[in-house]
Amino acid sequence: MCGIVGFVGRQEAAPILLDGLSRLEYRGYDSAGVAVVSPRREIQIKKSKGRLQVLSDLIHGGKDMEGTIGIGHTRWATHGAPNDVNAHPHMSEGGKFAVIHNGIIENYVEIKEFLIKQGVHFKSETDSEVVAQLLEFYYNECHDFFEAVGRVLRRIEGAYALGMLCADCPDRIIAARKDAPLLLGYGDGENFIASDVTAIIKHTREVAYMEDGEVAILTTDGIEVFDALQQPVKKERHHIDWEVSAAEKGGYPHFMLKEIFEQPEALRRAISPRLKGGKVVFDDMKLTVEQIKAFQRIFIVACGSSYHVGMLGKYTLEHLTRRSVEVALASEFRYCDPIVDMNTLVIVISQSGETLDTMAALREAKARGAYILSIVNVVGSSIARESDDVIYTWAGPEIAVATTKAYSTQLAVLDMVALAFGEALGAVDAKEYEEAVTELEKLPGKMETVLEHCEDIQMFAAQHFNHNSIFFIGRNLDYALGLEGSLKLKEISYIHSEAYASGELKHGTISLIEEGTLVVALGTYGALFDKAMSNVVEVKARGADVLALTTESHRDEMAKTVSTVLTIPDTAPMLLPSLGVVPLQLFAYYVALQRGCDIDKPRNLAKSVTVE
Ligand code: G6P
């Protein structure tokens, strides 16, 4: 969850670390800190509760910390309250070691008790501090930084991406990784570690992804990597080809708004190369037709918005392939003794490719013999690397915590997977396939027309931002779409919101509808439009204030009952949610804006959740 950056080179480290951290704040932002080794071989640490700006002000943009080697951290608290003391880096008692950590040290209590018995005094409530203290303890025995790291790694259990400094070895950072993202950046006379490439892309585009169990030694001259047995490893380097501007706001007030407006372009990247001669063609998928035919069970596993994409995908996959598909929350899947074997396909969806719950579900499925096909945005991420097959969404870097363009591209890719599978199995109707492909080509353009009407949504949000509770209702695809609309609103505006399958309202929830309750009624799915209308009438009869979303062809019909009707262009049914989600994203955005919320960094949330 937390963000890590490290620098060793010839320039002053602190400003580079602060800049890197500013791009990692989406990973956690309750406190931040940096450690820099001074020319006098002393480790200086500055850290503070609150946003990165507080730290930056404290050290005058880094000017107060002299030294060309350092590590920085932005925290999302798990063990210990977000305060100055619990912020990273943690220093060992003797002042020889500084450590930044992302992940959880599961056996920290036992290690802490052991060290306390040895006379070590702890300052913080964190699990991470044990790494710094244990390093010093072992170092005092062996007087070798690398050896002490090895002993620590053999002793700790859990997940970690670690950056470590030693005052006695002021020319190097040692980094280690297990179950938490960490990459190495290769510069010219300078080298980096980072949780995410956005932190270092200004300085280098040459990166390598650390694997579980690996340890890296970074100096100005180069990076050496070793496996768990301390044998040298030759790393494959990757060139990052997206522009630095992709991770900047580019004139938009928030990353979220920028990313909402980037969706048509992101969709073009995800769709166009995969449509050839009227067919969906995945050059990047290894699965053969024979393998697809042999699967007896299909699961989709994901968390959060990616799970909502999975729910939509279930409808489409089942419809086009006539195979039953189960969608599972990753955090539940791994503990439910799932019926998964060699004949099972597990489709894993994740923007970050690092979500711990999703990763654990993937491993559980893999251990049971399943074939893993993942749909991932972040290239080279852990989930991508551990899957049998990866389809990238190519949405570009997504910075706002609330996902938008990653969701849209995941959905488009999953729709295309459904079409490809449907064709492979001979289950899809030729006319429907053709229409879907034609409409997929038009989808980015149609989304642009939806975005042109963003002012209508802004006006509506201005009238309704004061509600305490908002309901989303819909059937079938519109129900799954409503779940995402409701989640967006909750995440960034903090308004209580629920999404219901419209038909379920009468079984309980309708009791909550009273005069003035806002109900967002989703009626884009033409086949069930009449049913959707009857539910609109039901809530209106109980006094609800209704905002309806439907297609252009159903606008007039809807307008007979509802005064505020938003529309999306007509398209193939399976693609309706791809367009329908845009007004819902914008609604959440503008409501949050009216309420003065911190849109890109909502309270208590992090973009990449690498804890269970
Ligand atoms: C976090 C984010 C959500 C996201 C979920 C799954 O909770 O705040 O926006 O949907 O993680 O993330 P993933 O990267 O696996 O798609």
XYZ file of C-alpha atoms and ligand atoms in Angstrom:
628
model
C 0.000 0.000 0.000
C 2.692 2.461 0.971
C 4.952 4.140 -1.563
C 8.693 3.611 -1.626
C 11.437 5.447 -3.451
C 15.222 5.352 -3.148
C 18.036 7.213 -4.903
C 21.795 6.845 -5.099
C 23.779 9.128 -7.399
C 25.666 12.388 -7.580
C 22.802 14.853 -7.174
C 21.236 15.894 -3.883
C 18.905 13.056 -2.909
C 16.187 14.757 -0.835
C 14.520 16.835 -3.614
C 14.505 13.774 -5.895
C 12.946 11.674 -3.132
C 10.263 14.287 -2.433
C 9.402 14.537 -6.108
C 9.221 10.754 -6.389
C 7.006 10.558 -3.316
C 4.650 13.172 -4.763
C 3.910 10.686 -7.543
C 3.403 7.844 -5.101
C 1.054 9.618 -2.741
C -1.855 7.738 -4.270
C -0.478 4.642 -2.531
C -0.933 6.144 0.911
C -0.869 9.603 2.315
C -1.251 9.658 6.078
C 2.413 10.415 6.721
C 5.691 10.629 4.859
C 9.408 10.622 5.551
C 12.875 10.589 4.059
C 16.287 9.419 5.217
C 19.483 10.730 3.664
C 23.071 9.749 4.486
C 25.075 12.929 5.092
C 28.628 13.480 3.820
C 29.667 12.911 7.461
C 28.232 9.373 7.184
C 25.286 10.106 9.442
C 21.764 9.049 8.679
C 19.406 12.017 8.893
C 15.693 11.257 9.091
C 12.781 13.670 8.722
C 9.209 12.489 8.829
C 5.818 13.833 9.622
C 2.160 13.009 9.885
C -0.103 14.321 7.150
C 0.357 14.982 3.488
C 3.720 15.102 1.773
C 3.553 18.894 1.621
C 3.963 19.018 5.405
C 7.219 17.090 5.129
C 8.372 19.131 2.170
C 7.771 22.379 4.083
C 9.608 20.936 7.075
C 12.784 20.314 5.087
C 12.373 23.264 2.701
C 11.848 21.138 -0.373
C 14.830 18.974 0.609
C 17.356 21.815 0.933
C 17.871 21.056 4.615
C 19.157 17.531 4.012
C 22.571 17.240 2.475
C 23.580 13.944 0.862
C 23.386 12.060 -2.416
C 21.886 8.793 -1.223
C 18.528 8.337 0.451
C 15.180 6.614 0.776
C 11.637 7.994 1.057
C 8.251 6.644 2.033
C 4.611 7.645 1.975
C 2.474 5.643 4.373
C -0.959 4.067 4.566
C -1.162 2.977 8.184
C -1.774 -0.655 9.084
C 0.081 -1.225 12.386
C 0.103 1.885 14.530
C -1.732 5.170 14.181
C -0.725 7.641 11.508
C 1.619 9.911 13.454
C 5.180 11.253 13.283
C 6.716 8.378 15.229
C 5.054 5.615 13.248
C 5.941 7.271 9.936
C 8.830 5.712 7.966
C 11.829 5.602 7.672
C 12.523 3.806 10.917
C 15.954 4.110 12.460
C 17.651 1.433 14.520
C 18.408 2.351 18.122
C 22.133 2.794 17.507
C 21.437 5.044 14.504
C 23.220 2.775 12.029
C 20.234 1.703 9.907
C 17.237 3.354 8.277
C 14.463 1.280 6.754
C 11.372 1.924 4.642
C 8.851 -0.849 4.298
C 5.703 -1.589 2.336
C 3.786 -4.692 3.436
C 3.251 -6.422 6.758
C 5.784 -8.294 8.891
C 3.493 -10.985 10.264
C 5.807 -12.287 13.009
C 6.840 -8.832 14.243
C 5.468 -9.363 17.762
C 7.681 -12.365 18.363
C 10.754 -10.591 16.932
C 10.011 -7.461 18.931
C 9.773 -9.473 22.158
C 13.050 -11.176 21.322
C 14.828 -7.866 20.677
C 13.369 -6.223 23.776
C 14.817 -9.117 25.797
C 18.171 -8.299 24.199
C 17.828 -4.765 25.537
C 16.636 -3.036 22.342
C 14.263 -0.093 22.829
C 11.497 0.455 20.312
C 10.040 3.834 19.478
C 7.060 3.096 17.265
C 4.035 0.804 17.278
C 4.793 -0.442 13.777
C 5.712 -3.869 12.515
C 8.275 -2.218 10.228
C 10.570 -0.967 12.992
C 11.587 -4.545 13.802
C 13.405 -4.698 10.461
C 15.628 -1.733 11.362
C 16.300 -3.043 14.862
C 16.916 -6.613 13.734
C 19.320 -5.384 11.047
C 21.397 -3.608 13.659
C 21.262 -6.626 15.951
C 22.627 -8.957 13.259
C 25.062 -6.348 11.955
C 26.600 -6.107 15.409
C 27.261 -9.859 15.106
C 28.557 -10.071 11.522
C 29.655 -6.508 10.628
C 28.453 -6.989 7.061
C 25.449 -5.070 5.699
C 24.537 -7.632 3.001
C 24.928 -10.568 5.366
C 22.827 -8.823 8.025
C 20.074 -8.243 5.440
C 20.167 -11.935 4.528
C 19.754 -12.921 8.182
C 16.855 -10.501 8.612
C 15.070 -11.841 5.545
C 15.425 -15.395 6.792
C 13.895 -14.367 10.117
C 10.948 -12.212 9.039
C 7.658 -13.568 7.695
C 5.023 -11.724 5.699
C 5.098 -9.308 2.808
C 7.671 -6.657 2.152
C 9.281 -4.234 -0.206
C 12.219 -2.852 1.741
C 14.705 -0.051 1.208
C 17.617 -0.055 3.659
C 20.498 2.327 4.415
C 23.541 1.649 6.598
C 25.656 4.503 7.977
C 28.787 2.339 7.750
C 28.225 1.693 4.016
C 27.216 5.150 2.808
C 27.559 4.295 -0.881
C 24.672 1.837 -1.153
C 21.009 1.065 -0.725
C 19.975 -2.529 -0.229
C 16.465 -3.428 -1.382
C 14.460 -6.612 -0.924
C 11.101 -7.817 -2.072
C 8.500 -10.434 -1.204
C 4.820 -10.099 -2.136
C 4.947 -6.308 -2.482
C 5.865 -4.360 -5.604
C 9.376 -3.008 -6.059
C 11.268 -2.054 -9.163
C 14.802 -0.998 -9.968
C 15.576 2.040 -12.128
C 18.852 2.188 -14.075
C 20.167 5.718 -14.651
C 23.450 7.229 -15.781
C 25.636 7.356 -12.673
C 22.503 7.116 -10.567
C 20.136 4.318 -9.664
C 16.708 4.023 -8.104
C 14.210 1.832 -6.328
C 10.487 2.560 -6.454
C 7.108 0.995 -5.811
C 5.919 2.276 -9.143
C 7.597 3.607 -12.248
C 5.795 6.968 -12.003
C 8.130 7.890 -9.135
C 11.281 7.704 -11.259
C 10.224 8.124 -14.876
C 11.565 11.693 -14.912
C 15.030 10.245 -14.397
C 15.067 6.928 -16.195
C 12.946 4.740 -18.436
C 15.073 1.605 -17.963
C 13.611 -0.574 -15.241
C 13.668 -4.139 -13.947
C 11.031 -5.674 -11.709
C 12.257 -7.400 -8.573
C 10.987 -10.911 -7.961
C 10.035 -12.439 -4.643
C 13.100 -13.379 -2.630
C 15.455 -11.098 -4.523
C 17.832 -8.642 -2.896
C 19.430 -5.738 -4.772
C 22.475 -3.637 -3.968
C 22.368 -0.187 -5.576
C 25.379 2.117 -5.871
C 26.138 4.968 -8.293
C 27.964 2.473 -10.504
C 25.243 -0.086 -10.919
C 22.749 -2.524 -9.464
C 23.566 -6.073 -8.428
C 20.706 -8.482 -7.811
C 20.811 -11.731 -5.880
C 18.275 -14.500 -5.370
C 17.216 -15.936 -2.012
C 20.311 -18.170 -2.018
C 22.474 -15.076 -2.525
C 23.384 -16.148 -6.069
C 23.704 -13.321 -8.649
C 20.687 -12.865 -10.927
C 20.751 -11.278 -14.373
C 17.696 -9.026 -14.603
C 15.730 -8.435 -17.749
C 15.349 -4.710 -18.323
C 12.194 -3.089 -19.643
C 11.909 0.220 -21.435
C 8.996 2.387 -20.306
C 7.647 4.214 -23.304
C 4.863 6.392 -21.955
C 5.353 10.108 -21.500
C 6.032 11.814 -18.171
C 2.984 14.016 -18.878
C 0.779 10.914 -18.630
C 1.364 11.034 -14.875
C 0.654 14.772 -14.554
C -2.629 16.661 -14.352
C -2.203 18.479 -17.672
C -4.431 21.443 -16.823
C -7.242 19.471 -15.169
C -8.043 20.339 -11.556
C -7.933 16.679 -10.563
C -6.416 13.479 -11.880
C -9.850 11.900 -11.685
C -11.368 14.375 -14.136
C -8.373 14.055 -16.434
C -8.673 10.291 -16.363
C -12.422 10.398 -17.032
C -11.716 12.474 -20.130
C -8.852 10.199 -21.188
C -11.227 7.247 -21.487
C -11.984 7.477 -25.213
C -8.268 7.496 -25.989
C -7.594 4.683 -23.538
C -10.376 2.647 -25.153
C -8.862 3.197 -28.582
C -5.566 1.820 -27.309
C -7.260 -1.185 -25.731
C -9.618 -1.973 -28.612
C -8.159 -0.971 -31.998
C -5.121 -3.264 -32.141
C -7.373 -6.179 -31.233
C -9.907 -5.740 -34.027
C -8.739 -7.128 -37.331
C -10.903 -7.717 -40.403
C -14.127 -7.626 -38.416
C -12.829 -10.064 -35.817
C -11.555 -9.860 -32.270
C -7.950 -11.069 -32.354
C -5.753 -11.268 -29.268
C -2.164 -11.523 -30.469
C -1.187 -11.229 -26.828
C -3.221 -14.225 -25.603
C -1.636 -17.673 -25.478
C -4.830 -19.676 -24.918
C -5.708 -21.935 -27.832
C -9.210 -22.781 -29.068
C -8.700 -26.357 -27.815
C -7.866 -25.085 -24.345
C -10.889 -22.771 -24.322
C -13.097 -25.693 -25.313
C -11.630 -27.886 -22.582
C -12.466 -25.580 -19.663
C -15.292 -26.958 -17.590
C -15.554 -24.036 -15.179
C -14.848 -20.326 -15.462
C -14.299 -17.992 -12.524
C -13.730 -14.254 -12.538
C -11.890 -13.028 -9.459
C -11.200 -9.398 -8.482
C -11.718 -6.644 -5.900
C -13.515 -3.291 -5.856
C -14.292 -1.791 -9.239
C -12.471 -4.605 -10.981
C -14.977 -6.953 -9.334
C -17.795 -4.861 -10.794
C -16.240 -5.325 -14.218
C -16.286 -9.046 -13.457
C -20.007 -8.891 -12.667
C -20.697 -7.292 -16.031
C -18.393 -9.809 -17.666
C -20.380 -12.677 -16.204
C -23.537 -11.555 -18.005
C -21.690 -11.134 -21.286
C -19.553 -14.260 -21.084
C -22.496 -16.464 -20.151
C -24.629 -14.974 -22.878
C -21.994 -15.311 -25.608
C -20.438 -18.638 -24.592
C -23.386 -20.421 -22.947
C -20.969 -21.533 -20.214
C -21.659 -20.806 -16.609
C -19.360 -18.245 -15.032
C -18.863 -17.551 -11.342
C -17.715 -14.140 -10.156
C -15.966 -14.020 -6.801
C -14.552 -11.353 -4.567
C -10.877 -12.196 -4.306
C -10.895 -11.786 -0.526
C -13.654 -14.413 -0.252
C -12.530 -16.753 -3.004
C -9.296 -17.733 -1.338
C -11.058 -18.872 1.822
C -14.095 -20.600 0.342
C -12.417 -23.835 -0.699
C -13.292 -23.098 -4.335
C -14.023 -25.920 -6.731
C -11.082 -25.273 -8.991
C -8.954 -27.797 -10.854
C -6.940 -28.251 -14.040
C -10.042 -27.802 -16.141
C -10.818 -24.415 -14.649
C -10.105 -21.027 -16.136
C -9.691 -18.203 -13.642
C -9.887 -14.718 -15.104
C -8.189 -12.299 -12.724
C -8.881 -8.579 -13.133
C -6.698 -5.900 -11.568
C -5.700 -2.382 -12.502
C -2.591 -2.294 -10.340
C -1.692 -5.951 -10.658
C -0.613 -5.743 -7.017
C -3.805 -6.088 -4.957
C -2.881 -8.574 -2.281
C -6.291 -10.236 -2.023
C -6.369 -10.752 -5.777
C -2.812 -11.996 -5.821
C -3.582 -14.491 -3.049
C -6.665 -15.723 -4.914
C -4.565 -16.152 -8.035
C -2.031 -18.245 -6.144
C -4.766 -20.332 -4.542
C -6.279 -21.045 -7.958
C -2.907 -21.778 -9.486
C -2.020 -24.171 -6.694
C -5.213 -26.059 -7.516
C -4.169 -26.348 -11.141
C -6.271 -23.615 -12.774
C -5.198 -21.695 -15.849
C -4.841 -17.997 -14.996
C -5.759 -15.373 -17.556
C -5.301 -11.908 -16.139
C -6.541 -8.530 -17.328
C -4.115 -5.999 -15.922
C -3.166 -2.368 -16.471
C 0.265 -2.077 -14.888
C 2.790 -3.758 -17.141
C 5.179 -6.076 -15.340
C 3.143 -6.057 -12.122
C 3.088 -9.106 -9.856
C -0.263 -10.436 -11.054
C 0.809 -10.048 -14.665
C 4.009 -11.941 -14.005
C 2.397 -14.806 -12.134
C -0.367 -15.419 -14.657
C -0.284 -17.994 -17.426
C -1.650 -15.408 -19.811
C -1.933 -11.609 -19.544
C -3.996 -9.162 -21.501
C -2.960 -5.596 -20.815
C -5.573 -2.861 -20.801
C -3.139 -0.142 -21.910
C -5.084 2.550 -20.044
C -1.849 4.358 -19.115
C -0.992 5.380 -15.563
C -4.042 5.913 -13.379
C -3.293 8.185 -10.435
C -6.665 9.104 -8.871
C -7.613 6.590 -6.210
C -11.096 6.165 -7.683
C -10.646 4.204 -10.878
C -12.215 5.372 -14.132
C -10.208 4.688 -17.262
C -8.854 1.419 -15.903
C -12.450 0.265 -15.299
C -13.530 1.188 -18.840
C -10.620 -0.540 -20.489
C -10.982 -3.650 -18.318
C -14.597 -3.818 -19.395
C -13.798 -3.421 -23.081
C -11.117 -6.098 -22.873
C -13.404 -8.508 -21.019
C -16.143 -7.908 -23.596
C -13.642 -8.765 -26.305
C -12.559 -11.889 -24.425
C -16.218 -12.911 -24.277
C -16.584 -12.408 -28.021
C -13.382 -14.339 -28.743
C -14.468 -17.208 -26.488
C -17.989 -17.178 -27.926
C -16.520 -17.538 -31.395
C -14.040 -20.217 -30.352
C -16.868 -22.250 -28.840
C -19.143 -21.639 -31.809
C -21.755 -20.340 -29.396
C -22.163 -16.763 -30.490
C -24.763 -15.645 -32.988
C -22.945 -14.332 -36.096
C -25.113 -11.216 -36.386
C -24.647 -10.335 -32.761
C -20.883 -10.830 -33.071
C -20.744 -8.570 -36.112
C -22.816 -5.860 -34.444
C -20.642 -5.987 -31.314
C -17.432 -5.633 -33.313
C -18.846 -2.692 -35.303
C -19.985 -1.036 -32.091
C -16.662 -1.687 -30.353
C -15.009 0.305 -33.138
C -17.433 3.160 -32.545
C -17.260 3.007 -28.754
C -14.516 5.641 -28.180
C -16.329 8.114 -30.450
C -19.639 7.499 -28.704
C -17.979 8.006 -25.359
C -16.720 11.375 -26.575
C -20.324 12.455 -27.197
C -21.258 11.431 -23.663
C -18.389 13.521 -22.296
C -19.557 16.533 -24.294
C -22.617 16.663 -22.028
C -20.706 16.813 -18.785
C -22.177 20.216 -17.939
C -25.692 18.754 -17.594
C -24.332 16.375 -14.987
C -22.452 19.152 -13.226
C -25.712 21.125 -12.951
C -27.567 18.155 -11.606
C -24.814 17.448 -9.072
C -25.002 21.070 -7.913
C -28.681 20.544 -7.046
C -28.220 17.205 -5.306
C -24.903 17.235 -3.466
C -26.589 17.613 -0.088
C -28.292 14.224 0.096
C -27.390 11.918 2.967
C -28.214 8.816 1.064
C -28.505 7.970 -2.632
C -29.826 4.769 -4.216
C -28.885 3.303 -7.579
C -31.297 0.854 -9.128
C -31.185 -1.236 -12.286
C -31.588 -4.708 -13.675
C -29.094 -7.102 -15.229
C -26.243 -5.071 -16.799
C -27.711 -1.917 -15.272
C -27.558 -3.468 -11.813
C -23.841 -4.209 -12.094
C -23.375 -0.720 -13.525
C -25.239 0.736 -10.545
C -22.826 -0.982 -8.157
C -19.962 0.883 -9.767
C -21.867 4.203 -9.813
C -22.652 3.799 -6.141
C -19.076 2.854 -5.251
C -17.685 5.891 -7.084
C -20.019 8.154 -5.142
C -19.207 6.584 -1.770
C -15.469 6.605 -2.377
C -15.069 10.260 -3.199
C -18.089 12.129 -1.804
C -18.612 10.072 1.401
C -22.369 10.023 0.803
C -24.012 6.821 1.919
C -25.161 4.995 -1.156
C -26.535 1.593 -2.095
C -27.066 -0.141 -5.400
C -29.944 -2.579 -5.776
C -31.236 -4.896 -8.393
C -34.515 -3.078 -9.047
C -36.563 -6.224 -8.635
C -35.249 -6.634 -5.095
C -36.470 -3.232 -3.917
C -39.902 -4.517 -3.049
C -38.354 -7.209 -0.850
C -37.132 -4.719 1.704
C -35.241 -1.663 0.589
C -38.226 0.223 -0.706
C -39.040 0.941 2.943
C -36.146 3.409 2.899
C -37.576 5.458 0.059
C -39.330 8.574 1.293
C -40.155 12.079 0.125
C -37.055 13.551 -1.553
C -34.821 10.426 -1.485
C -32.586 10.551 -4.531
C -32.780 7.466 -6.731
C -30.567 7.101 -9.765
C -32.550 4.814 -12.029
C -30.539 3.026 -14.673
C -32.572 1.958 -17.675
C -30.074 1.589 -20.480
C -30.617 -2.102 -21.129
C -33.376 -2.070 -23.751
C -34.545 -5.659 -23.236
C -35.613 -4.802 -19.686
C -36.588 -1.187 -20.200
C -40.263 -1.725 -19.390
C -39.387 -3.534 -16.181
C -37.026 -0.722 -15.266
C -39.824 1.763 -15.854
C -42.164 0.000 -13.474
C -39.551 0.247 -10.725
C -39.129 3.945 -11.452
C -42.870 4.393 -11.058
C -42.774 2.484 -7.754
C -40.103 4.706 -6.207
C -41.656 7.868 -7.547
C -44.936 6.868 -5.946
C -43.068 6.815 -2.589
C -41.781 10.354 -3.124
C -38.335 9.641 -4.610
C -36.589 12.266 -6.638
C -35.426 10.324 -9.697
C -32.464 10.871 -11.993
C -32.784 8.501 -14.921
C -30.129 7.258 -17.297
C -31.235 5.636 -20.502
C -30.386 5.412 -24.195
C -31.292 8.071 -26.743
C -33.938 5.802 -28.262
C -35.690 5.476 -24.889
C -35.384 9.096 -23.808
C -38.941 10.131 -24.749
C -40.483 7.134 -23.057
C -38.503 7.784 -19.863
C -39.267 11.517 -19.984
C -42.983 10.762 -19.659
C -42.331 9.711 -16.072
C -39.066 11.348 -15.031
C -38.167 15.008 -15.472
C -34.366 14.617 -15.331
C -33.191 12.181 -17.949
C -29.585 11.693 -18.992
C -28.870 9.718 -22.117
C -26.137 7.737 -23.769
C -26.001 6.798 -27.453
C -27.543 3.466 -28.419
C -25.061 0.658 -28.901
C -24.771 -3.130 -28.684
C -26.336 -4.200 -25.358
C -23.085 -5.596 -23.949
C -21.386 -2.212 -24.481
C -24.065 -0.087 -22.798
C -22.328 -0.091 -19.386
C -19.137 1.183 -21.034
C -21.011 4.328 -21.992
C -23.349 4.365 -18.986
C -20.533 4.484 -16.477
C -19.309 7.873 -17.712
C -22.254 9.984 -16.452
C -22.032 8.108 -13.140
C -18.321 8.863 -12.780
C -18.978 12.505 -13.583
C -21.890 12.643 -11.149
C -19.696 11.311 -8.332
C -16.923 13.713 -9.298
C -19.105 16.830 -9.348
C -20.949 15.904 -6.155
C -17.595 15.440 -4.385
C -16.388 18.736 -5.821
C -19.443 20.550 -4.446
C -18.830 18.992 -1.049
C -15.205 20.131 -1.014
C -13.808 16.596 -0.791
C -10.243 15.643 -1.553
C -11.194 13.917 -4.789
C -7.927 12.315 -5.856
C -7.057 11.133 -2.359
C -10.241 10.195 -0.532
C -10.023 9.541 3.178
C -8.994 6.059 4.353
C -8.482 4.733 0.835
C -5.436 3.790 -1.178
C -5.184 2.939 -4.819
C -3.060 -0.110 -4.511
C -4.103 -2.259 -1.584
C -1.236 -4.570 -0.752
C -2.526 -5.683 2.640
C -5.164 -8.276 3.374
C -8.626 -0.376 -4.285
C -8.996 0.807 -5.162
C -10.180 0.456 -6.046
C -9.866 -0.781 -6.865
C -9.468 -1.955 -5.957
C -8.930 -3.119 -6.765
O -9.604 -0.588 -3.326
O -9.298 1.932 -4.361
O -10.462 1.537 -6.929
O -10.974 -1.125 -7.640
O -8.434 -1.549 -5.068
O -7.717 -2.722 -7.333
P -7.029 -3.391 -8.568
O -5.758 -2.617 -8.752
O -6.769 -4.817 -8.195
O -7.939 -3.267 -9.726
